[in-house]
Every structure is written in structure tokens, then in C-alpha cells.
CSV table of C-alpha atoms and ligand atoms in Angstrom, one decimal:
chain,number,residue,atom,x,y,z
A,1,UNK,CA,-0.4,-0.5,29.5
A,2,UNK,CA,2.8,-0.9,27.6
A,3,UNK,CA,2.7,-3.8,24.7
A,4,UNK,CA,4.8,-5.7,22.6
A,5,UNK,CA,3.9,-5.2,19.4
A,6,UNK,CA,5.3,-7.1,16.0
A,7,UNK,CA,5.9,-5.6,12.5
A,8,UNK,CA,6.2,-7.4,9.5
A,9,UNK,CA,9.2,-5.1,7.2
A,10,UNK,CA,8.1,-5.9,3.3
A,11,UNK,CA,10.5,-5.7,1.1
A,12,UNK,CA,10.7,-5.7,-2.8
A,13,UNK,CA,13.6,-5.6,-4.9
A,14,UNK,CA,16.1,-5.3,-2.0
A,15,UNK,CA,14.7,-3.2,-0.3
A,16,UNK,CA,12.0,-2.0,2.1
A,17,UNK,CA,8.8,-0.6,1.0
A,18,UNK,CA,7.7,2.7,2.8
A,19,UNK,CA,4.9,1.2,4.3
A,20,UNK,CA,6.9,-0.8,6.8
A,21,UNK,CA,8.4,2.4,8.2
A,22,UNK,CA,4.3,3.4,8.5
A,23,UNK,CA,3.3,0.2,10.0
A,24,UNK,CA,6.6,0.9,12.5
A,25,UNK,CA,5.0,4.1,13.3
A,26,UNK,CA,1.6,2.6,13.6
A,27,UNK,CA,3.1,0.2,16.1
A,28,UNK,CA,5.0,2.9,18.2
A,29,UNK,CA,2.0,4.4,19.2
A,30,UNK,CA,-0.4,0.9,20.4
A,31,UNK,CA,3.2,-0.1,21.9
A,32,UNK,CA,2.7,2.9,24.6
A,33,UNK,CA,6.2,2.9,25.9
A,34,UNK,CA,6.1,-0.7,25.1
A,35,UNK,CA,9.0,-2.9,22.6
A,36,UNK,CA,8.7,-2.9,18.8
A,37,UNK,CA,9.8,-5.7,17.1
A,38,UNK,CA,11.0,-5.9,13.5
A,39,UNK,CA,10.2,-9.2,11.2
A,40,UNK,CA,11.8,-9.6,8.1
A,41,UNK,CA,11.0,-12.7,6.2
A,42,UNK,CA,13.3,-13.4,3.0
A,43,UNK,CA,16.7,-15.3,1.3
A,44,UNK,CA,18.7,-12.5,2.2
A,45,UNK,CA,16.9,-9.4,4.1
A,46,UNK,CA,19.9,-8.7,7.0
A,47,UNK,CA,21.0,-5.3,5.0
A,48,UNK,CA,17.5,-4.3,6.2
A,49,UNK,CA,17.4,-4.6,9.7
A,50,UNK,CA,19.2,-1.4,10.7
A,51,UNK,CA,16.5,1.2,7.9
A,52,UNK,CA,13.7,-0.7,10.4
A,53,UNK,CA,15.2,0.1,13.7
A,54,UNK,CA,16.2,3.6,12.8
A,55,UNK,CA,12.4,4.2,11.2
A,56,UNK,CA,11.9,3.2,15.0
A,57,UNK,CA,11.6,-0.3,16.0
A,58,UNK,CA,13.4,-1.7,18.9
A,59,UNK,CA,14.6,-5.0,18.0
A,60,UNK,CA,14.4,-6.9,14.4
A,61,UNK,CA,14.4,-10.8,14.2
A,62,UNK,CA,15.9,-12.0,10.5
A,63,UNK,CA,14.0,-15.2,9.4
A,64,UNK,CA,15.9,-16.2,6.1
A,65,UNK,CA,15.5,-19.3,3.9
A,66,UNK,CA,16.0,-20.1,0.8
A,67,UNK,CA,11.9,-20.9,0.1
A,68,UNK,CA,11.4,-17.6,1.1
A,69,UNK,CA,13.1,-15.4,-1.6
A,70,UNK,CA,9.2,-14.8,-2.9
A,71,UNK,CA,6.7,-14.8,-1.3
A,72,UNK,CA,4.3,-17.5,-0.5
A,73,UNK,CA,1.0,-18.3,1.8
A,74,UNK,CA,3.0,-21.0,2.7
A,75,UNK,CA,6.3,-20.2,3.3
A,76,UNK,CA,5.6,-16.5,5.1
A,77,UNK,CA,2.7,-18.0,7.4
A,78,UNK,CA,5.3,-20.9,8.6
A,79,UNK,CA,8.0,-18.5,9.2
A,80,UNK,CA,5.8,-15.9,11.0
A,81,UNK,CA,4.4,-18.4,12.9
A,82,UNK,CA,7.7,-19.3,14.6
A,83,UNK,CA,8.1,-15.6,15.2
A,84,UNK,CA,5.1,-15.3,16.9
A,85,UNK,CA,5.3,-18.2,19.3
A,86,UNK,CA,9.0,-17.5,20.3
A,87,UNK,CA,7.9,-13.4,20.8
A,88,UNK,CA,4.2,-14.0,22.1
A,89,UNK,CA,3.2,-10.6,21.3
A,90,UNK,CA,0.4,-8.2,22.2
A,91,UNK,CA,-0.5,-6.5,18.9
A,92,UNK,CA,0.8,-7.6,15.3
A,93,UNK,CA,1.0,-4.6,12.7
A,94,UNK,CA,1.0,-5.7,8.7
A,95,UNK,CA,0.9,-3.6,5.6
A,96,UNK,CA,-2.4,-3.5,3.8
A,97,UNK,CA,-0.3,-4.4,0.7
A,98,UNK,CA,-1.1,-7.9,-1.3
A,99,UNK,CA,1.1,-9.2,0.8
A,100,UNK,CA,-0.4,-8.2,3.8
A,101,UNK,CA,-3.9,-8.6,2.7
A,102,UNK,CA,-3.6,-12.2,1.8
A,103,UNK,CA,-1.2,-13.2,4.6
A,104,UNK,CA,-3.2,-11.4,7.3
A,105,UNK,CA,-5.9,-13.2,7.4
A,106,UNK,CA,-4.3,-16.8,7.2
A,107,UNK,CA,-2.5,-15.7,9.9
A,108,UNK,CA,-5.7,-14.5,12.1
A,109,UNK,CA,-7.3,-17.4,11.6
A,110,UNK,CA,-4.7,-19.7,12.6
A,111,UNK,CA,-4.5,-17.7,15.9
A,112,UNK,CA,-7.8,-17.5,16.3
A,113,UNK,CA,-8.4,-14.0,16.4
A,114,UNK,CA,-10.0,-11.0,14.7
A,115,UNK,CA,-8.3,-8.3,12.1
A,116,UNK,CA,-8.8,-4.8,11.6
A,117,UNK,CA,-7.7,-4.1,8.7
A,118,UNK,CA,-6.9,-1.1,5.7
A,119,UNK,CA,-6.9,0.7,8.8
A,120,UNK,CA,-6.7,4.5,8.2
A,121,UNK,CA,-5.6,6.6,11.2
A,122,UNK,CA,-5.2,6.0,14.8
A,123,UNK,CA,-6.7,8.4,17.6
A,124,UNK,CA,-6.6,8.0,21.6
A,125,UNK,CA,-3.8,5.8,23.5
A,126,UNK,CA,-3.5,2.7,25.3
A,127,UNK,CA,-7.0,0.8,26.3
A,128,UNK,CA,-8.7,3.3,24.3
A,129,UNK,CA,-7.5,3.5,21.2
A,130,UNK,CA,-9.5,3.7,18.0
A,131,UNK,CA,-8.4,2.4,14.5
A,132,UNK,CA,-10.5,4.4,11.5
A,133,UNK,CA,-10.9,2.3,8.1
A,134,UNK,CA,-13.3,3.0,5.0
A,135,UNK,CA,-15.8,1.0,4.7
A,136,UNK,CA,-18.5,0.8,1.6
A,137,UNK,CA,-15.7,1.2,-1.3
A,138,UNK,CA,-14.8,4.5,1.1
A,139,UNK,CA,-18.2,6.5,1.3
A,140,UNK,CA,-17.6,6.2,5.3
A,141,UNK,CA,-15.4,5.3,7.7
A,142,UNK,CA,-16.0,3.2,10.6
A,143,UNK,CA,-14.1,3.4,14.0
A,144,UNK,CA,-13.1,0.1,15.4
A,145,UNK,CA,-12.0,-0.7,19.1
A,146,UNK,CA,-10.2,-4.1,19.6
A,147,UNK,CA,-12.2,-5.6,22.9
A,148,UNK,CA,-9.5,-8.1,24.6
A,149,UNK,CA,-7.2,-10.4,22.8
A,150,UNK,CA,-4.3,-10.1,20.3
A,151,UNK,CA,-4.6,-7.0,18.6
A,152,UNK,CA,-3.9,-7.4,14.8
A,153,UNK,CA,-4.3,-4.7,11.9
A,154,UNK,CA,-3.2,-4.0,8.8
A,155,UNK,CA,-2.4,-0.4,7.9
A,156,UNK,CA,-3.4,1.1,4.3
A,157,UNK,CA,0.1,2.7,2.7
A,158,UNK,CA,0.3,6.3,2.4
A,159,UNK,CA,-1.7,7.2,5.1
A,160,UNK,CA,-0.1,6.8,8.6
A,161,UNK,CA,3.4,9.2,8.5
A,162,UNK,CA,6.5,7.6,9.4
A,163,UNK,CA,9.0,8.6,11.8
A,164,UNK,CA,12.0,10.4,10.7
A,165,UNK,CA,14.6,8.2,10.7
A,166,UNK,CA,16.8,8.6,13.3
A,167,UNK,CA,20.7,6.4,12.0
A,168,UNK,CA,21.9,6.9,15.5
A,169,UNK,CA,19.6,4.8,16.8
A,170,UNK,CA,20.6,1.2,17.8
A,171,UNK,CA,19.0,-2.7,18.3
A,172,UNK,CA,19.1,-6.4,18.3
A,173,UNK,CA,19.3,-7.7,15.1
A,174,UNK,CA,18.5,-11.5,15.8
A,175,UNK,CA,18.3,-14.3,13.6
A,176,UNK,CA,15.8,-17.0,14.2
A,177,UNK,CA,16.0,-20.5,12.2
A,178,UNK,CA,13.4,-22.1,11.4
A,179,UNK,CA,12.5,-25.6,9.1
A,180,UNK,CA,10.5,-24.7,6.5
A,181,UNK,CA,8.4,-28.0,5.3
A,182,UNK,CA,5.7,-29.6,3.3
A,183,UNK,CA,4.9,-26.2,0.8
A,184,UNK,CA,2.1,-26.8,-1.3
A,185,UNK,CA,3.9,-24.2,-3.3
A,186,UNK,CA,7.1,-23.0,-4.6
A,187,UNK,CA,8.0,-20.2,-6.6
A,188,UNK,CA,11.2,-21.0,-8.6
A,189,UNK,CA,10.8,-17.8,-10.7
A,190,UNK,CA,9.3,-14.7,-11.5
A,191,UNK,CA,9.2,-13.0,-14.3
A,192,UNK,CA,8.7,-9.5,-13.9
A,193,UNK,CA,7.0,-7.1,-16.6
A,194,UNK,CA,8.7,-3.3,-17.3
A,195,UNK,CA,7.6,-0.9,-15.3
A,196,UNK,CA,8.9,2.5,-15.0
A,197,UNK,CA,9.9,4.0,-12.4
A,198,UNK,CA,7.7,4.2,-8.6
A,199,UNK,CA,5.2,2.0,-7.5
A,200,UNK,CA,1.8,2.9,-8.0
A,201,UNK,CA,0.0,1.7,-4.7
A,202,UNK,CA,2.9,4.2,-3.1
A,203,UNK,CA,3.1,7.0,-5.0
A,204,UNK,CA,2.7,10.7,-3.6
A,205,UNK,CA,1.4,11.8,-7.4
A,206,UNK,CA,-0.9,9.4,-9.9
A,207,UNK,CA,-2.1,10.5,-13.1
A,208,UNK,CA,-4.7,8.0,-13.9
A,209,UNK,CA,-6.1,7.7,-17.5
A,210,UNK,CA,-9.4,6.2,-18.6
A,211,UNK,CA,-11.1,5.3,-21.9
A,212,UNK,CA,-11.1,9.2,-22.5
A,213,UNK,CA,-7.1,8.8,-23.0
A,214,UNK,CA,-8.1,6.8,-26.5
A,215,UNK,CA,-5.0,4.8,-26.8
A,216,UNK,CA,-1.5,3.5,-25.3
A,217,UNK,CA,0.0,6.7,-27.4
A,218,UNK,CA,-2.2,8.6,-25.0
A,219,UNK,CA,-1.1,6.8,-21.8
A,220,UNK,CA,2.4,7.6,-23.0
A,221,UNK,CA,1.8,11.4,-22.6
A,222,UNK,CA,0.0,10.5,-19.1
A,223,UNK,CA,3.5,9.0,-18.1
A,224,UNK,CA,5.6,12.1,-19.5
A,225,UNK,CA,3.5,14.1,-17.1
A,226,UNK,CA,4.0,11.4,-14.1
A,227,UNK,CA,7.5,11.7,-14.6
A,228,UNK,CA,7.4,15.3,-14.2
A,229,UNK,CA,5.8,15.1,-11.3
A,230,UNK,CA,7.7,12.3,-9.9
A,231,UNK,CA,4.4,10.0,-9.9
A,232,UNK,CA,3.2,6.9,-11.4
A,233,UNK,CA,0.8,6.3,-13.9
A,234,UNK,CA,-2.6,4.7,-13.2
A,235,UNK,CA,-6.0,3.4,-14.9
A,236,UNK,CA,-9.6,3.2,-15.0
A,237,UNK,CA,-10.9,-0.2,-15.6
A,238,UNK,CA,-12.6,1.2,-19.1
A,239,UNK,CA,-8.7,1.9,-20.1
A,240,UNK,CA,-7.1,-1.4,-19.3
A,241,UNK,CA,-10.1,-3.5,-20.8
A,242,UNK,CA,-9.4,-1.1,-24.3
A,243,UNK,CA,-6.1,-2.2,-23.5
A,244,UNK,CA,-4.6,0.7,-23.5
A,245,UNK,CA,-3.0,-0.4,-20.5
A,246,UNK,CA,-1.8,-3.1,-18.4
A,247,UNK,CA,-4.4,-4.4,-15.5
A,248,UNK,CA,-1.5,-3.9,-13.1
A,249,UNK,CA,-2.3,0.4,-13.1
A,250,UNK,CA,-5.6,-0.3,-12.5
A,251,UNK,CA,-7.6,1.5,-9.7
A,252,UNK,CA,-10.8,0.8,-8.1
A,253,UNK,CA,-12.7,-1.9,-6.4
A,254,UNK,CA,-11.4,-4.6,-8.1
A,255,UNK,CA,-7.8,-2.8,-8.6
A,256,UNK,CA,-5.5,-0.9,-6.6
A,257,UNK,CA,-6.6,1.0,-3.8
A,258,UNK,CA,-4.0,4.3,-3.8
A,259,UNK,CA,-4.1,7.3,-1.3
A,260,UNK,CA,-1.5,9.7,-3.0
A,261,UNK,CA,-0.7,13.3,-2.2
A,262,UNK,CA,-2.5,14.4,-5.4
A,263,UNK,CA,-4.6,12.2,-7.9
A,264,UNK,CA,-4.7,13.5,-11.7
A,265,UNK,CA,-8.0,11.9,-13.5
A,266,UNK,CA,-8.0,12.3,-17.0
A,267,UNK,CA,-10.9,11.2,-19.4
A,268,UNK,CA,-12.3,9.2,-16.2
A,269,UNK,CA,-15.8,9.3,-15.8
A,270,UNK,CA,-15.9,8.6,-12.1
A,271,UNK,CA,-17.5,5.2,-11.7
A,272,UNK,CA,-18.2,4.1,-8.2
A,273,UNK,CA,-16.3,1.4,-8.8
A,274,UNK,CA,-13.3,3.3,-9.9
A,275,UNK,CA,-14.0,5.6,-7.2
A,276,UNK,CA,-13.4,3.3,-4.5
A,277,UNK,CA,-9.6,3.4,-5.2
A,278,UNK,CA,-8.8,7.0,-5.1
A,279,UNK,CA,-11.5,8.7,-3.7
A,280,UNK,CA,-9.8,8.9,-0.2
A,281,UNK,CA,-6.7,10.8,-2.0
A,282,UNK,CA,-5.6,14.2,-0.6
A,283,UNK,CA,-6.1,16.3,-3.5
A,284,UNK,CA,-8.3,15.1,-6.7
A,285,UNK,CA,-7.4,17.1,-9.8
A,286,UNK,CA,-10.4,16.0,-12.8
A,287,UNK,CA,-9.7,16.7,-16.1
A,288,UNK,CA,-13.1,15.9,-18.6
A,289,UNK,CA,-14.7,17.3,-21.6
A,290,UNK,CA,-17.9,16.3,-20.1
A,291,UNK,CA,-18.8,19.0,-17.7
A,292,UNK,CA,-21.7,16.1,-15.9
A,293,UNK,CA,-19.2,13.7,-15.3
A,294,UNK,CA,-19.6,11.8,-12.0
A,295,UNK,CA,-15.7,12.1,-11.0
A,296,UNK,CA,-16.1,16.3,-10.7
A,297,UNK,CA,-18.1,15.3,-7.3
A,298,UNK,CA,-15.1,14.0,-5.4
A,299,UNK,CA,-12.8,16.2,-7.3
A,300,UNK,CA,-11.1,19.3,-5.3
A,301,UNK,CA,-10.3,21.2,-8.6
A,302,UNK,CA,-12.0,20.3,-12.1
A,303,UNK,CA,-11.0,21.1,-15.5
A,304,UNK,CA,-13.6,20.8,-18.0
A,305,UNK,CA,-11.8,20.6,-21.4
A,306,UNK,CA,-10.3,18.7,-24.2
A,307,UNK,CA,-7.8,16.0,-22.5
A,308,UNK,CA,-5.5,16.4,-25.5
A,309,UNK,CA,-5.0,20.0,-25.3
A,310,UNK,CA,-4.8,20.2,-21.6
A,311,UNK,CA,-2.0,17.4,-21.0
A,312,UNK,CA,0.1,18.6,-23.2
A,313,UNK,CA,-0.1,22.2,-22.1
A,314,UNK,CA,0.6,20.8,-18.2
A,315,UNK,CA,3.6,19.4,-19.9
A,316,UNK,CA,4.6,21.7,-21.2
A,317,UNK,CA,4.2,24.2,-18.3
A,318,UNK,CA,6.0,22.1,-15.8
A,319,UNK,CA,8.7,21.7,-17.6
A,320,UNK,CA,9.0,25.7,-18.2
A,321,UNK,CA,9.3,25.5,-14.2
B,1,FAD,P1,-15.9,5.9,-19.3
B,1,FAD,O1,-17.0,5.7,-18.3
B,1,FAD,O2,-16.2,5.5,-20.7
B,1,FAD,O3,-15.5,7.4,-19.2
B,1,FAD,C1,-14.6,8.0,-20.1
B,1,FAD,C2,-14.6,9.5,-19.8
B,1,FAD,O4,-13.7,10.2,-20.6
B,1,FAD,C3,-16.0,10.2,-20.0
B,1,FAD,O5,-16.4,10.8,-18.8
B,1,FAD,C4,-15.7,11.2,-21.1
B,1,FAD,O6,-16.4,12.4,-20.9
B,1,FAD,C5,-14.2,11.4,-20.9
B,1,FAD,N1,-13.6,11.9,-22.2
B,1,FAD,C6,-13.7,11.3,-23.4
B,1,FAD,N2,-12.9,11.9,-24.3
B,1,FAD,C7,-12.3,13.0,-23.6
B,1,FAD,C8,-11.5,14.0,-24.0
B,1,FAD,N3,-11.0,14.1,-25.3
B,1,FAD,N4,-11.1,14.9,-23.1
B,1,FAD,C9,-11.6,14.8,-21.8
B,1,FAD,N5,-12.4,13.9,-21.4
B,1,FAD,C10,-12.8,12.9,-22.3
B,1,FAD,N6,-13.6,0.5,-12.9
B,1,FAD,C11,-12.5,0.9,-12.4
B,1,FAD,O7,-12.0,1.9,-12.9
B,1,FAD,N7,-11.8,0.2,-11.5
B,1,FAD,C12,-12.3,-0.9,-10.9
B,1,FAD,O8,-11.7,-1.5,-10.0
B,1,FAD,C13,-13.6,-1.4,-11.4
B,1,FAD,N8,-14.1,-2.5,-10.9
B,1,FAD,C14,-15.4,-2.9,-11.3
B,1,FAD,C15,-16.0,-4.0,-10.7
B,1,FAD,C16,-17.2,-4.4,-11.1
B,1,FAD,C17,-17.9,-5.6,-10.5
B,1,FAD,C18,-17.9,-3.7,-12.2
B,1,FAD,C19,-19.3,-4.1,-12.6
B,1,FAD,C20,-17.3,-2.6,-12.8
B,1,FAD,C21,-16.0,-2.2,-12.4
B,1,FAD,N9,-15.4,-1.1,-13.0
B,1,FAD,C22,-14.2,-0.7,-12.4
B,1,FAD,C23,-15.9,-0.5,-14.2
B,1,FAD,C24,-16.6,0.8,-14.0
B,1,FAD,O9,-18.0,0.5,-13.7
B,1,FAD,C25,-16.5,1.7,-15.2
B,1,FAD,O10,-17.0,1.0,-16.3
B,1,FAD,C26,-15.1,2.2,-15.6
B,1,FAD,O11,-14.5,2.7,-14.4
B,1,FAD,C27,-15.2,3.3,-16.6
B,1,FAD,O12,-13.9,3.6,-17.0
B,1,FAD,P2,-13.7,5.1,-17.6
B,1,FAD,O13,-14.1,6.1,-16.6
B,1,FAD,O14,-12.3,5.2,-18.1
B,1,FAD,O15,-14.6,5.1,-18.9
């Protein structure tokens, strides 16, 4: 049966993250021939609408306020709330981003209804579909099947592919208004740290460094060869609590969770909690001096060798090419 099925576009720093075009193309397929709507939530997020309807969605309602220019608990779950009850959708599709992960669940509760979420992949159509998502810091994957009600996920980034966008295509761009009141919370500023170039949780390349890497000097080369590679730089816990690093590149249970193209480990020893942020990646490159170490299990290709002679000679390769 066809359904009407909502997408929450997320943007950041003007504009929209790739994983909204993925949760669009998550949303094409439970929709079956059915509508996909477009939310965007924000102080000024109309230049958006048209990326979301040519990434595919059908429609795209514009909630802007000025309380929503950053994000809040708050402020989003109000706003999305009026969207909800004015569209009264079958299936709503967020992306497993912090934003998603801490708004989804507010929202599900408040409706009353379950979540799949960090969903994976999607196989079969319509009644039967099934949503795959690790489970067990991603030693398995489970395959979930939403029984009857609203049908609410949240897709991990990097994993489902988007839809080529098409710029002929066309769609409602509605505004809704809403009154945004009582916030426990609002965010008059933020301040944001340096960081270069693209966003870790979305990149198609990470080099991740751990205590191996010795210093920030070290993470420095790590980033020459990210650059390179158009990548970002990531982090073992080991690294950031050396501080070689900031906490913000860190992978793992209690960091990022990142499904890149290609992962580069270097002077990581593979903890399981490390392990549980990249070990779904598409192709694990380990570099480590220690021939034993845990992380040449998961790794596809493994380099066993001196960290500081093998960077540098990567470098210096690649940019030969
Ligand atoms: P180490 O284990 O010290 O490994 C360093 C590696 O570098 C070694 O394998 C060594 O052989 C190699 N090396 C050293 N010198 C060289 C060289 N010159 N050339 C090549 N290789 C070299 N960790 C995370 O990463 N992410 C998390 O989210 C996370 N969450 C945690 C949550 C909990 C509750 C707990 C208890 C722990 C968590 N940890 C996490 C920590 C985790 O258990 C490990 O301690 C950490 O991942 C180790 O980091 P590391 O691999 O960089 O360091």
C-alpha cells in the first residue's frame, strides 16, 4: 500500500547534510508509489527546499523561527510536532546523526510509538519490508519488521545511496507557522572550534590515528594524508585521552560511529570499543608495528610496519599521482 512518509532535511552551516538526500531515498522506497514529504526546521532553511525535492521528495514544508536557528530538544520536537499533526503521516524517516538520535526518541515517545533506528539497509517492499541495523557494537545485524502503527526509523549516514538528483524536478514548497513557547532552553550562541575541511561522521575516506601516532605533530601528517585523499581525520579513544587530539574525531562506542568508503587505522590497536565505530566500513586499511594487533582481524589489507615510515611514504606516493 502506498504511504505518506515524512523526512526531516538537516542542515548545517547552510546547507543540507548528505544524509537527508539518504533518508529521502530511504523514504522513496517504504512510500511505495506513495508522497514524500520534506521538513526543514531552521531561522532561514527556504534556499533548501528545492536540493530536497530534486534528491526526490515530493513536497517540502518550511518551519522557520527565530528559536530555531540551533538546534534544540525543545524547539525541533515543538516544530515537528505541528508538522506531524497537520500531515498525519504513515512512516517518519530521520538521520541517525546527533540530531536525529536525540530528537528521535523524544519524538517516539510523545507519539507513542516504537523506533528502529541506525537502520542499515532496506530489503523487500510494502507490508514486507525489513530494516537491517547492527546490533552488539556491530558483531551482528538484526532484521527488524515494523508490526502495525506509525513506522519511524532513523537511517545510519553513508549507508543507504541517494538518488541522483534530478533539478528538473518540481514541488510544494510550503510554509507552516507555528508558536514556539515555554523552551526550557535557548541557544543564543555557538561557538564553533576549527575544523578542517569535511565532516567526519560523513566522510567517504578516514584516516584515524591512535596512541601509536605519539603526538598532535603526528596527527598533523594523518591530516596531510586525509587531505590527499579528500577524507577527514579521526581517532582512537587512547589518542584523544593523550590529547593528541580533540574528542570530537573520536570513533567508537562512546564516539562517532562512521561507515566510510575506506577506513585508514594507524597505530590503532583495535579495541572492541574502538571497533564498534568503524568496523562496518567498506574497506579497512591497518597499518601497525605489532603484527598481533586485534584491529588486523577486521582489516581487509594490513600493513605491519613502522607508522612513521609508512605515512610519509603514502604521502608521498599519492602526491607523485
Ligand atoms: P593502544 O591500545 O595503546 O594501541 C596503540 C597501537 O599502536 C598498538 O597496537 C601499537 O602496536 C601501535 N603502534 C605503536 N607505535 C607504532 C608505530 N610506530 N607504528 C605502528 N604502530 C604502532 N576507544 C575508542 O577508540 N573509542 C571509543 O569510543 C571507546 N570507548 C570506550 C568505552 C569504554 C566504556 C571503555 C572502557 C573504553 C573505551 N575505549 C574506546 C578505549 C579502548 O578500550 C582502548 O583503550 C582504546 O581504543 C585504545 O586506543 P589505541 O588503539 O589508540 O591505543
Amino acid at each position: 500500500m502506498p504511504k505518506k512518509v515524512v523526512v526531516l532535511g538537516e542542515a548545517r552551516e547552510g546547507a543540507l547534510r548528505n544524509v537527508s538526500f539518504e533518508a529521502i531515498a530511504a523514504a522513496k522506497k517504504i512510500a511505495n508509489g506513495g508522497e514524500v514529504v520534506g521538513v526543514l526546521l531552521g531561522e532561514d532553511v527556504q534556499s533548501l527546499a528545492d536540493e530536497m525535492i530534486h534528491h526526490g521528495a515530493d513536497r517540502v514544508l518550511i518551519v522557520q523561527h527565530p528559536h530555531l536557528k540551533y538546534y534544540t530538544p525543545d524547539g525541533f520536537g515543538q516544530a515537528f510536532m505541528a508538522v506531524y499533526e497537520q500531515e498525519q503521516p504513515e512512516a517518519v524517516v530521520f538521520g541517525h546523526t546527533a540530531l536525529g538520535k536525540d530528537l528521535s526518541p523524544k519524538i517516539a515517545s510523545k507519539l507513542g510509538t516504537g523506533l528502529i533506528s541506525d537502520v542499515t539497509g532496506i530489503e523487500g517492499e510494502s507490508d514486507d519490508t525489513v530494516f537491517i541495523r547492527p546490533i552488539y557494537s556491530g558483531k551482528a545485524f538484526e532484521k527488524v519488521k515494523n508490526k502495525d502503527g506509525l513506522l519511524f526509523l532513523t537511517v545510519r549516514p553513508n549507508n543507504i545511496e541517494p538518488l541522483e538528483p534530478d533539478t528538473s524536478r518540481t514541488g510544494d514548497i510550503v510554509a507552516v507557522s507555528i508558536v514556539i513557547d515555554s523552551l526550557r532552553s535557548i541557544i543564543s550562541e555557538v561557538i564553533q572550534k576549527t575544523s578542517e575541511g569535511v565532516d567526519l561522521s560523513e566522510a567517504k575516506v578516514v584516516v584515524a590515528g591512535g596512541r601509536g601516532v605519539k603526538s598532535t605533530e603526528g596527527f598533523q601528517q594523518l591530516q596531510k594524508l586525509a587531505n590527499l585523499l579528500g577524507g577527514a581525520v579521526g581517532a582512537s579513544r587512547g589518542a584523544c585521552d593523550a590529547d593528541y587530539c580533540d574528542y570530537s574525531l573520536q570513533i567508537g562506542q562512546t564516539g562517532k560511529v562512521v561507515t566510510p568508503d575506506l577506513y585508514i587505522a594507524v597505530g590503532i590497536s583495535g579495541a572492541i570499543q574502538h571497533m564498534a565505530g568503524m568496523s562496518n566500513s567498506k574497506i579497512i586499511v591497518a597499518i601497525n608495528k605489532d603484527p598481533e594487533a586485534n584491529i588486523f582481524k577486521v582489516a581487509d589489507y594490513g600493513i605491519v610496519g613502522d607508522l612513521f615510515e609508512i605515512v610519509p611514504l603514502l604521502v608521498e606516493e599519492i602526491e607523485r599521482l
